[in-house]
Amino acid sequence: MKVNGTPYRSLWWEENAQALQIIDQRWLPYDFRIEQLETLAEYCEAITGMHVRGAPLIGATAAYGMALAARLDPSDGNLDAAWAALNATRPTAINLRWALDRCRKALRPLVEADRAAAALRLAHDIADEDVEINRRIGQHGLEIIKEIAAKKPAGEPVRLLTHCNAGWIATVDWGTATSPMYQAHDAGLDIHVWVDETRPRNQGALTAWELGSHGISHSYITDNAGGHLMQHGQVDMVITGTDRTTRNGDVCNKIGTYLKALAARDNNVPFYVALPSPTIDWTVSDGVREIPIEERAGREVSHVQGALPDGMIGTVEVTPKGSGVGNPAFDVTPSRLVTGLITERGVCDASAEGLAGLFPEFAASGDPA
Ligand SMILES: CSC[C@H]1O[C@H](OP(=O)(O)O)[C@H](O)[C@@H]1O
């Protein structure tokens, strides 16, 4: 997507430096900073510290981390160590494990001398595939928005609500939940997006920044406003991303998604999830009981980051001293609350049959890596 007229991906390989460059999202939307990753420790910190975030982007970053490891020392031992270090960065988004397994599976059979070049090519492929997957998700999501638009009174926009940031900055490009929004806007459809701020890291500010940069009408709302808006007929469709979706359609996503799905069901609002196939965990059926939920630092809840009057970026403490803090970063929406899954191969029910119908080869093997 473009930033001030310049096309960007969320990460890119800098040939001259032979290093990965990322947009350091910790400073958005207040400041646009680019960071160059040069050591495995920097790759790990970039993921753990959410310099890069979003399931597909985490996976792509990890693939470049494996390419770095293969260049420094292509031995099995070093690749295994890199795999373990990167896999330990964040526990919930399955794209991390998917990318690492795919890299290790591709490199193991090769002689060591061939591994560095192969690993870099594979990282590039994973990044490019993500862009194409998300573009296709956008095409399928656009058809849903068109169907809703056709039933709306003339002059009334299609009103979407989204939670967190499943935007181009959470992927290599296009985003997952935002790809249908971009493509609907570019196709001339009138849309308005309710953007959940998404406490505590306020990734909604990233979504608002993205949509504003693309000229898409939107409103930044508190996380607790969504149910009220749905109750008053102000939402035509909810669409979110996902960090891990089980083989039967249970959806793990940013904390608060489950509550939006409950409100959507109670108000008969369709609830869609944009789902790239690398985000499907074919080994898990019961999302609530089997998906590990990341517990992040309490400081993310007790302190809020923002732009200070002098333009500097700072944090303000918002909880009383001595209060305990909880910070589960994700929750699981049971498949029964999901209207449909928008994948790169089309839209399906949130069910084992639905996903197996679109991805028979993965459903059979259980191993998409
Ligand atoms: C397109 S995946 C985006 C997904 O990842 C986010 O989590 P985080 O910001 O903690 O990396 C969030 O759950 C989004 O829906």
CSV table of C-alpha atoms and ligand atoms in Angstrom, one decimal:
chain,number,residue,atom,x,y,z
A,1,MET,CA,0.0,0.0,0.0
A,2,LYS,CA,1.1,3.6,-0.3
A,3,VAL,CA,2.4,5.9,2.4
A,4,ASN,CA,2.3,9.5,1.4
A,5,GLY,CA,2.2,8.4,-2.2
A,6,THR,CA,5.1,6.0,-2.0
A,7,PRO,CA,4.3,2.2,-2.3
A,8,TYR,CA,5.5,0.1,0.6
A,9,ARG,CA,5.3,-3.4,1.8
A,10,SER,CA,5.6,-4.0,5.6
A,11,LEU,CA,9.0,-5.6,5.0
A,12,TRP,CA,11.5,-5.8,2.2
A,13,TRP,CA,14.9,-7.2,1.4
A,14,GLU,CA,17.6,-4.6,1.0
A,15,GLU,CA,20.1,-6.1,-1.6
A,16,ASN,CA,22.9,-3.6,-1.0
A,17,ALA,CA,22.9,-4.2,2.8
A,18,GLN,CA,21.9,-7.9,2.3
A,19,ALA,CA,19.5,-7.3,5.2
A,20,LEU,CA,15.8,-7.2,6.0
A,21,GLN,CA,14.1,-3.8,6.4
A,22,ILE,CA,10.9,-3.5,8.3
A,23,ILE,CA,8.4,-0.7,9.2
A,24,ASP,CA,8.7,-0.5,13.0
A,25,GLN,CA,5.0,-0.4,13.9
A,26,ARG,CA,5.6,0.6,17.5
A,27,TRP,CA,5.8,4.2,16.4
A,28,LEU,CA,2.8,4.3,14.1
A,29,PRO,CA,0.6,6.2,13.6
A,30,TYR,CA,2.7,9.0,15.1
A,31,ASP,CA,6.0,8.4,13.4
A,32,PHE,CA,7.1,6.3,10.3
A,33,ARG,CA,10.3,4.6,11.2
A,34,ILE,CA,12.2,1.9,9.3
A,35,GLU,CA,14.4,-0.6,11.0
A,36,GLN,CA,17.1,-2.9,9.6
A,37,LEU,CA,17.4,-6.4,11.1
A,38,GLU,CA,20.9,-7.8,11.1
A,39,THR,CA,21.2,-10.4,13.9
A,40,LEU,CA,18.9,-13.3,14.9
A,41,ALA,CA,18.4,-11.6,18.2
A,42,GLU,CA,17.1,-8.5,16.4
A,43,TYR,CA,14.7,-10.7,14.4
A,44,CYS,CA,13.4,-12.3,17.6
A,45,GLU,CA,13.0,-8.9,19.4
A,46,ALA,CA,11.2,-7.5,16.4
A,47,ILE,CA,8.6,-10.2,16.7
A,48,THR,CA,8.4,-10.4,20.5
A,49,GLY,CA,8.5,-6.6,20.9
A,50,MET,CA,5.9,-6.1,18.1
A,51,HIS,CA,8.1,-4.0,15.9
A,52,VAL,CA,6.4,-6.3,13.3
A,53,ARG,CA,3.1,-7.9,14.2
A,54,GLY,CA,0.2,-9.6,12.6
A,55,ALA,CA,0.1,-13.4,11.9
A,56,PRO,CA,1.2,-13.4,8.3
A,57,LEU,CA,3.9,-10.7,8.8
A,58,ILE,CA,5.3,-12.6,11.8
A,59,GLY,CA,5.6,-15.7,9.6
A,60,ALA,CA,7.3,-13.8,6.8
A,61,THR,CA,9.8,-12.2,9.2
A,62,ALA,CA,10.6,-15.5,10.7
A,63,ALA,CA,11.4,-16.9,7.2
A,64,TYR,CA,13.9,-14.2,6.7
A,65,GLY,CA,15.3,-15.0,10.1
A,66,MET,CA,15.9,-18.6,9.0
A,67,ALA,CA,17.6,-17.2,5.8
A,68,LEU,CA,20.0,-15.2,8.0
A,69,ALA,CA,20.8,-18.3,10.1
A,70,ALA,CA,21.4,-20.3,7.0
A,71,ARG,CA,23.8,-17.6,5.7
A,72,LEU,CA,25.8,-17.5,9.0
A,73,ASP,CA,26.0,-21.2,9.6
A,74,PRO,CA,23.9,-23.6,7.4
A,75,SER,CA,24.5,-26.6,9.7
A,76,ASP,CA,21.5,-28.6,11.0
A,77,GLY,CA,22.4,-27.6,14.5
A,78,ASN,CA,22.4,-23.9,13.8
A,79,LEU,CA,19.1,-24.1,11.8
A,80,ASP,CA,17.5,-26.0,14.7
A,81,ALA,CA,18.7,-23.4,17.1
A,82,ALA,CA,17.4,-20.6,15.0
A,83,TRP,CA,14.1,-22.4,14.5
A,84,ALA,CA,13.7,-22.7,18.3
A,85,ALA,CA,14.7,-19.1,19.0
A,86,LEU,CA,12.2,-17.7,16.5
A,87,ASN,CA,9.5,-20.2,17.5
A,88,ALA,CA,9.7,-19.0,21.1
A,89,THR,CA,9.0,-15.3,20.2
A,90,ARG,CA,5.2,-15.5,20.3
A,91,PRO,CA,2.9,-18.5,20.9
A,92,THR,CA,-0.4,-17.9,19.3
A,93,ALA,CA,-0.1,-17.0,15.6
A,94,ILE,CA,0.3,-20.3,13.8
A,95,ASN,CA,1.9,-18.6,10.8
A,96,LEU,CA,5.1,-18.4,12.8
A,97,ARG,CA,5.4,-22.2,13.2
A,98,TRP,CA,4.0,-22.7,9.6
A,99,ALA,CA,6.8,-20.6,8.1
A,100,LEU,CA,9.6,-22.1,10.3
A,101,ASP,CA,8.5,-25.6,9.5
A,102,ARG,CA,8.3,-24.9,5.8
A,103,CYS,CA,11.8,-23.4,5.9
A,104,ARG,CA,13.4,-26.3,7.8
A,105,LYS,CA,11.6,-28.9,5.7
A,106,ALA,CA,12.9,-27.3,2.5
A,107,LEU,CA,16.5,-26.8,3.8
A,108,ARG,CA,17.1,-30.1,5.5
A,109,PRO,CA,17.5,-32.2,2.3
A,110,LEU,CA,20.0,-29.7,0.8
A,111,VAL,CA,23.7,-29.8,1.1
A,112,GLU,CA,24.9,-27.0,3.4
A,113,ALA,CA,26.5,-25.0,0.6
A,114,ASP,CA,23.1,-24.6,-1.1
A,115,ARG,CA,21.1,-23.7,2.0
A,116,ALA,CA,21.7,-19.9,2.2
A,117,ALA,CA,20.5,-19.1,-1.3
A,118,ALA,CA,17.6,-21.5,-1.0
A,119,ALA,CA,16.5,-20.0,2.3
A,120,LEU,CA,16.5,-16.5,1.0
A,121,ARG,CA,14.5,-17.5,-2.1
A,122,LEU,CA,12.0,-19.3,0.1
A,123,ALA,CA,11.6,-16.2,2.3
A,124,HIS,CA,11.0,-14.1,-0.8
A,125,ASP,CA,8.4,-16.7,-1.9
A,126,ILE,CA,6.6,-16.7,1.4
A,127,ALA,CA,6.4,-12.9,1.3
A,128,ASP,CA,5.2,-12.8,-2.3
A,129,GLU,CA,2.7,-15.6,-1.7
A,130,ASP,CA,1.2,-13.6,1.2
A,131,VAL,CA,0.6,-10.6,-1.0
A,132,GLU,CA,-1.2,-12.7,-3.6
A,133,ILE,CA,-3.2,-14.7,-1.0
A,134,ASN,CA,-4.4,-11.4,0.6
A,135,ARG,CA,-5.3,-9.9,-2.8
A,136,ARG,CA,-7.5,-12.9,-3.5
A,137,ILE,CA,-9.1,-12.7,-0.1
A,138,GLY,CA,-10.0,-9.1,-1.0
A,139,GLN,CA,-11.6,-10.3,-4.2
A,140,HIS,CA,-13.8,-12.8,-2.5
A,141,GLY,CA,-14.6,-10.3,0.3
A,142,LEU,CA,-15.5,-7.7,-2.2
A,143,GLU,CA,-18.3,-9.9,-3.6
A,144,ILE,CA,-19.8,-10.1,-0.1
A,145,ILE,CA,-19.7,-6.3,0.3
A,146,LYS,CA,-21.3,-6.0,-3.2
A,147,GLU,CA,-24.2,-8.2,-2.1
A,148,ILE,CA,-24.8,-6.1,1.0
A,149,ALA,CA,-24.5,-2.9,-1.0
A,150,ALA,CA,-27.2,-4.1,-3.5
A,151,LYS,CA,-29.7,-4.3,-0.6
A,152,LYS,CA,-28.9,-0.9,0.9
A,153,PRO,CA,-31.0,2.2,0.3
A,154,ALA,CA,-29.4,4.5,-2.3
A,155,GLY,CA,-26.8,6.8,-0.8
A,156,GLU,CA,-26.2,4.7,2.3
A,157,PRO,CA,-22.7,3.3,2.7
A,158,VAL,CA,-22.0,-0.4,3.6
A,159,ARG,CA,-20.9,-0.1,7.3
A,160,LEU,CA,-18.3,-2.6,8.3
A,161,LEU,CA,-16.9,-3.1,11.8
A,162,THR,CA,-13.4,-4.4,12.3
A,163,HIS,CA,-11.3,-5.3,15.4
A,164,CYS,CA,-7.6,-4.8,15.8
A,165,ASN,CA,-5.4,-4.4,12.7
A,166,ALA,CA,-5.6,-7.1,10.1
A,167,GLY,CA,-4.4,-4.6,7.6
A,168,TRP,CA,-1.6,-4.4,5.1
A,169,ILE,CA,0.8,-3.5,8.0
A,170,ALA,CA,-0.1,-6.8,9.7
A,171,THR,CA,0.8,-8.7,6.5
A,172,VAL,CA,3.3,-8.2,3.7
A,173,ASP,CA,0.7,-6.2,1.8
A,174,TRP,CA,-3.1,-5.7,1.3
A,175,GLY,CA,-4.0,-7.1,4.7
A,176,THR,CA,-6.6,-9.8,5.3
A,177,ALA,CA,-9.7,-8.1,6.7
A,178,THR,CA,-8.7,-4.8,5.1
A,179,SER,CA,-8.2,-6.2,1.6
A,180,PRO,CA,-11.9,-6.4,0.8
A,181,MET,CA,-12.2,-2.8,2.2
A,182,TYR,CA,-9.5,-1.5,-0.2
A,183,GLN,CA,-10.9,-3.4,-3.1
A,184,ALA,CA,-14.5,-2.2,-2.4
A,185,HIS,CA,-13.3,1.4,-2.1
A,186,ASP,CA,-11.2,1.1,-5.3
A,187,ALA,CA,-14.2,-0.4,-7.1
A,188,GLY,CA,-16.2,2.7,-6.2
A,189,LEU,CA,-18.4,1.2,-3.5
A,190,ASP,CA,-19.4,3.5,-0.7
A,191,ILE,CA,-18.2,2.0,2.6
A,192,HIS,CA,-17.7,3.3,6.2
A,193,VAL,CA,-15.6,1.3,8.6
A,194,TRP,CA,-16.0,1.3,12.4
A,195,VAL,CA,-12.5,0.8,13.7
A,196,ASP,CA,-12.2,-0.7,17.2
A,197,GLU,CA,-9.4,1.0,19.1
A,198,THR,CA,-8.5,-2.5,20.4
A,199,ARG,CA,-7.0,-2.0,23.9
A,200,PRO,CA,-4.4,-2.4,25.2
A,201,ARG,CA,-2.0,-1.9,22.2
A,202,ASN,CA,-4.6,0.1,20.2
A,203,GLN,CA,-3.9,-1.6,16.9
A,204,GLY,CA,-7.0,0.1,15.8
A,205,ALA,CA,-4.9,3.2,15.4
A,206,LEU,CA,-2.9,1.3,12.8
A,207,THR,CA,-6.2,0.5,10.9
A,208,ALA,CA,-7.4,4.1,11.1
A,209,TRP,CA,-4.0,5.2,9.8
A,210,GLU,CA,-4.2,2.7,6.9
A,211,LEU,CA,-7.7,3.6,6.0
A,212,GLY,CA,-7.2,7.3,6.2
A,213,SER,CA,-4.1,7.0,4.0
A,214,HIS,CA,-6.2,5.2,1.4
A,215,GLY,CA,-9.1,7.7,1.7
A,216,ILE,CA,-11.6,5.3,3.2
A,217,SER,CA,-14.3,6.8,5.4
A,218,HIS,CA,-14.0,5.4,9.0
A,219,SER,CA,-14.6,6.2,12.6
A,220,TYR,CA,-12.3,5.2,15.5
A,221,ILE,CA,-14.5,3.8,18.3
A,222,THR,CA,-14.0,2.4,21.8
A,223,ASP,CA,-13.9,-1.4,22.0
A,224,ASN,CA,-17.2,-1.3,24.0
A,225,ALA,CA,-19.2,0.7,21.4
A,226,GLY,CA,-19.6,-2.1,18.8
A,227,GLY,CA,-22.5,-3.9,20.5
A,228,HIS,CA,-24.4,-0.6,20.8
A,229,LEU,CA,-23.8,0.2,17.1
A,230,MET,CA,-25.0,-3.2,16.1
A,231,GLN,CA,-28.1,-2.9,18.3
A,232,HIS,CA,-29.0,0.3,16.5
A,233,GLY,CA,-28.6,-1.1,13.0
A,234,GLN,CA,-25.3,0.8,12.3
A,235,VAL,CA,-23.3,-2.3,11.3
A,236,ASP,CA,-24.0,-4.3,8.2
A,237,MET,CA,-21.0,-6.7,8.5
A,238,VAL,CA,-18.2,-7.5,11.0
A,239,ILE,CA,-14.9,-8.6,9.4
A,240,THR,CA,-11.8,-9.5,11.4
A,241,GLY,CA,-8.5,-11.2,10.9
A,242,THR,CA,-7.3,-14.3,12.7
A,243,ASP,CA,-4.1,-15.6,14.2
A,244,ARG,CA,-5.0,-19.2,14.2
A,245,THR,CA,-8.1,-20.9,12.9
A,246,THR,CA,-8.7,-24.6,13.7
A,247,ARG,CA,-9.6,-27.3,11.2
A,248,ASN,CA,-13.3,-27.0,12.2
A,249,GLY,CA,-13.4,-23.2,12.0
A,250,ASP,CA,-12.8,-22.0,15.6
A,251,VAL,CA,-11.2,-18.5,15.2
A,252,CYS,CA,-8.4,-17.3,17.5
A,253,ASN,CA,-7.9,-13.5,17.1
A,254,LYS,CA,-7.2,-10.4,19.1
A,255,ILE,CA,-8.7,-10.2,22.6
A,256,GLY,CA,-12.3,-8.9,22.3
A,257,THR,CA,-13.1,-10.6,19.0
A,258,TYR,CA,-15.3,-13.1,20.8
A,259,LEU,CA,-17.3,-10.4,22.4
A,260,LYS,CA,-17.9,-8.8,19.0
A,261,ALA,CA,-19.1,-12.1,17.6
A,262,LEU,CA,-21.5,-12.5,20.5
A,263,ALA,CA,-23.0,-9.1,19.8
A,264,ALA,CA,-23.1,-9.8,16.1
A,265,ARG,CA,-25.0,-13.0,16.7
A,266,ASP,CA,-27.4,-11.3,19.1
A,267,ASN,CA,-28.2,-8.6,16.4
A,268,ASN,CA,-28.2,-10.9,13.4
A,269,VAL,CA,-25.1,-9.1,11.9
A,270,PRO,CA,-23.0,-11.3,9.6
A,271,PHE,CA,-19.6,-12.0,11.2
A,272,TYR,CA,-16.8,-12.9,8.7
A,273,VAL,CA,-13.2,-13.8,9.2
A,274,ALA,CA,-10.5,-13.1,6.6
A,275,LEU,CA,-8.5,-16.3,6.7
A,276,PRO,CA,-5.3,-16.9,4.7
A,277,SER,CA,-4.6,-20.7,4.5
A,278,PRO,CA,-1.2,-20.5,6.4
A,279,THR,CA,-3.3,-19.3,9.4
A,280,ILE,CA,-5.2,-22.6,9.5
A,281,ASP,CA,-3.9,-25.0,12.2
A,282,TRP,CA,-5.0,-28.4,10.8
A,283,THR,CA,-3.8,-30.2,13.9
A,284,VAL,CA,-6.2,-28.5,16.3
A,285,SER,CA,-10.0,-29.0,16.5
A,286,ASP,CA,-11.0,-27.4,19.8
A,287,GLY,CA,-9.7,-23.8,19.7
A,288,VAL,CA,-10.9,-22.8,23.1
A,289,ARG,CA,-9.0,-25.6,24.8
A,290,GLU,CA,-6.0,-26.2,22.5
A,291,ILE,CA,-4.8,-22.8,21.2
A,292,PRO,CA,-2.1,-21.2,23.5
A,293,ILE,CA,-3.1,-17.7,24.4
A,294,GLU,CA,-0.3,-15.2,24.8
A,295,GLU,CA,-0.2,-13.3,28.1
A,296,ARG,CA,1.7,-10.1,27.4
A,297,ALA,CA,3.3,-7.7,29.9
A,298,GLY,CA,1.0,-5.9,32.3
A,299,ARG,CA,2.6,-2.6,31.4
A,300,GLU,CA,0.8,-2.8,28.1
A,301,VAL,CA,-2.5,-2.4,30.1
A,302,SER,CA,-1.2,-0.1,32.8
A,303,HIS,CA,0.4,2.4,30.4
A,304,VAL,CA,-1.0,4.0,27.2
A,305,GLN,CA,1.3,5.2,24.5
A,306,GLY,CA,0.4,8.4,22.6
A,307,ALA,CA,1.6,11.6,21.0
A,308,LEU,CA,2.3,14.2,23.6
A,309,PRO,CA,1.5,17.9,23.0
A,310,ASP,CA,5.1,18.6,22.1
A,311,GLY,CA,4.8,15.9,19.4
A,312,MET,CA,7.0,13.5,21.2
A,313,ILE,CA,5.7,9.9,21.8
A,314,GLY,CA,5.2,9.0,25.4
A,315,THR,CA,3.3,6.8,27.8
A,316,VAL,CA,0.9,7.7,30.5
A,317,GLU,CA,0.1,5.4,33.4
A,318,VAL,CA,-3.7,4.7,33.6
A,319,THR,CA,-4.0,2.2,36.4
A,320,PRO,CA,-3.7,2.8,40.2
A,321,LYS,CA,-0.3,1.8,41.6
A,322,GLY,CA,-0.4,-1.6,43.2
A,323,SER,CA,-3.3,-2.9,41.1
A,324,GLY,CA,-2.8,-6.3,39.6
A,325,VAL,CA,-3.0,-6.4,35.8
A,326,GLY,CA,-4.1,-9.2,33.3
A,327,ASN,CA,-3.3,-9.0,29.6
A,328,PRO,CA,-4.4,-12.1,27.6
A,329,ALA,CA,-3.7,-11.0,24.0
A,330,PHE,CA,-6.1,-13.2,22.2
A,331,ASP,CA,-9.4,-15.1,22.5
A,332,VAL,CA,-11.2,-17.8,20.6
A,333,THR,CA,-14.5,-17.4,18.8
A,334,PRO,CA,-16.3,-20.7,18.4
A,335,SER,CA,-17.1,-21.6,14.8
A,336,ARG,CA,-20.9,-21.5,15.6
A,337,LEU,CA,-20.6,-17.7,15.9
A,338,VAL,CA,-18.8,-17.3,12.5
A,339,THR,CA,-20.9,-16.6,9.4
A,340,GLY,CA,-18.2,-17.4,7.0
A,341,LEU,CA,-14.4,-17.7,6.4
A,342,ILE,CA,-13.1,-15.6,3.5
A,343,THR,CA,-10.0,-17.5,2.2
A,344,GLU,CA,-7.9,-17.1,-0.9
A,345,ARG,CA,-9.8,-19.9,-2.5
A,346,GLY,CA,-13.2,-18.6,-1.7
A,347,VAL,CA,-15.7,-18.3,1.1
A,348,CYS,CA,-16.8,-21.3,3.2
A,349,ASP,CA,-18.7,-22.1,6.3
A,350,ALA,CA,-16.7,-22.1,9.6
A,351,SER,CA,-16.7,-25.9,9.7
A,352,ALA,CA,-14.4,-28.9,9.0
A,353,GLU,CA,-16.4,-29.7,5.9
A,354,GLY,CA,-16.2,-26.1,4.7
A,355,LEU,CA,-12.4,-25.9,5.1
A,356,ALA,CA,-11.8,-29.4,3.7
A,357,GLY,CA,-13.9,-28.5,0.7
A,358,LEU,CA,-11.6,-25.6,-0.2
A,359,PHE,CA,-8.3,-27.2,1.0
A,360,PRO,CA,-8.7,-31.0,0.6
A,361,GLU,CA,-5.0,-31.6,0.3
A,362,PHE,CA,-4.3,-29.9,3.6
A,363,ALA,CA,-7.3,-31.5,5.4
A,364,ALA,CA,-6.0,-34.9,4.3
A,365,SER,CA,-2.4,-34.4,5.2
A,366,GLY,CA,-2.8,-32.1,8.2
A,367,ASP,CA,0.5,-30.5,7.2
A,368,PRO,CA,0.4,-27.4,5.0
A,369,ALA,CA,4.1,-26.5,5.5
B,1,LIG,C1,-3.7,-10.4,9.6
B,1,LIG,S1,-3.4,-11.1,11.1
B,1,LIG,C2,-3.6,-9.8,12.2
B,1,LIG,C3,-4.0,-10.3,13.5
B,1,LIG,O1,-2.8,-10.3,14.4
B,1,LIG,C4,-3.0,-9.4,15.4
B,1,LIG,O2,-2.4,-9.7,16.6
B,1,LIG,P1,-1.1,-8.9,17.0
B,1,LIG,O3,-1.3,-7.4,16.7
B,1,LIG,O4,-1.0,-9.2,18.5
B,1,LIG,O5,0.1,-9.4,16.2
B,1,LIG,C5,-4.5,-9.4,15.6
B,1,LIG,O6,-5.0,-10.5,16.3
B,1,LIG,C6,-5.0,-9.4,14.1
B,1,LIG,O7,-6.3,-9.8,13.9
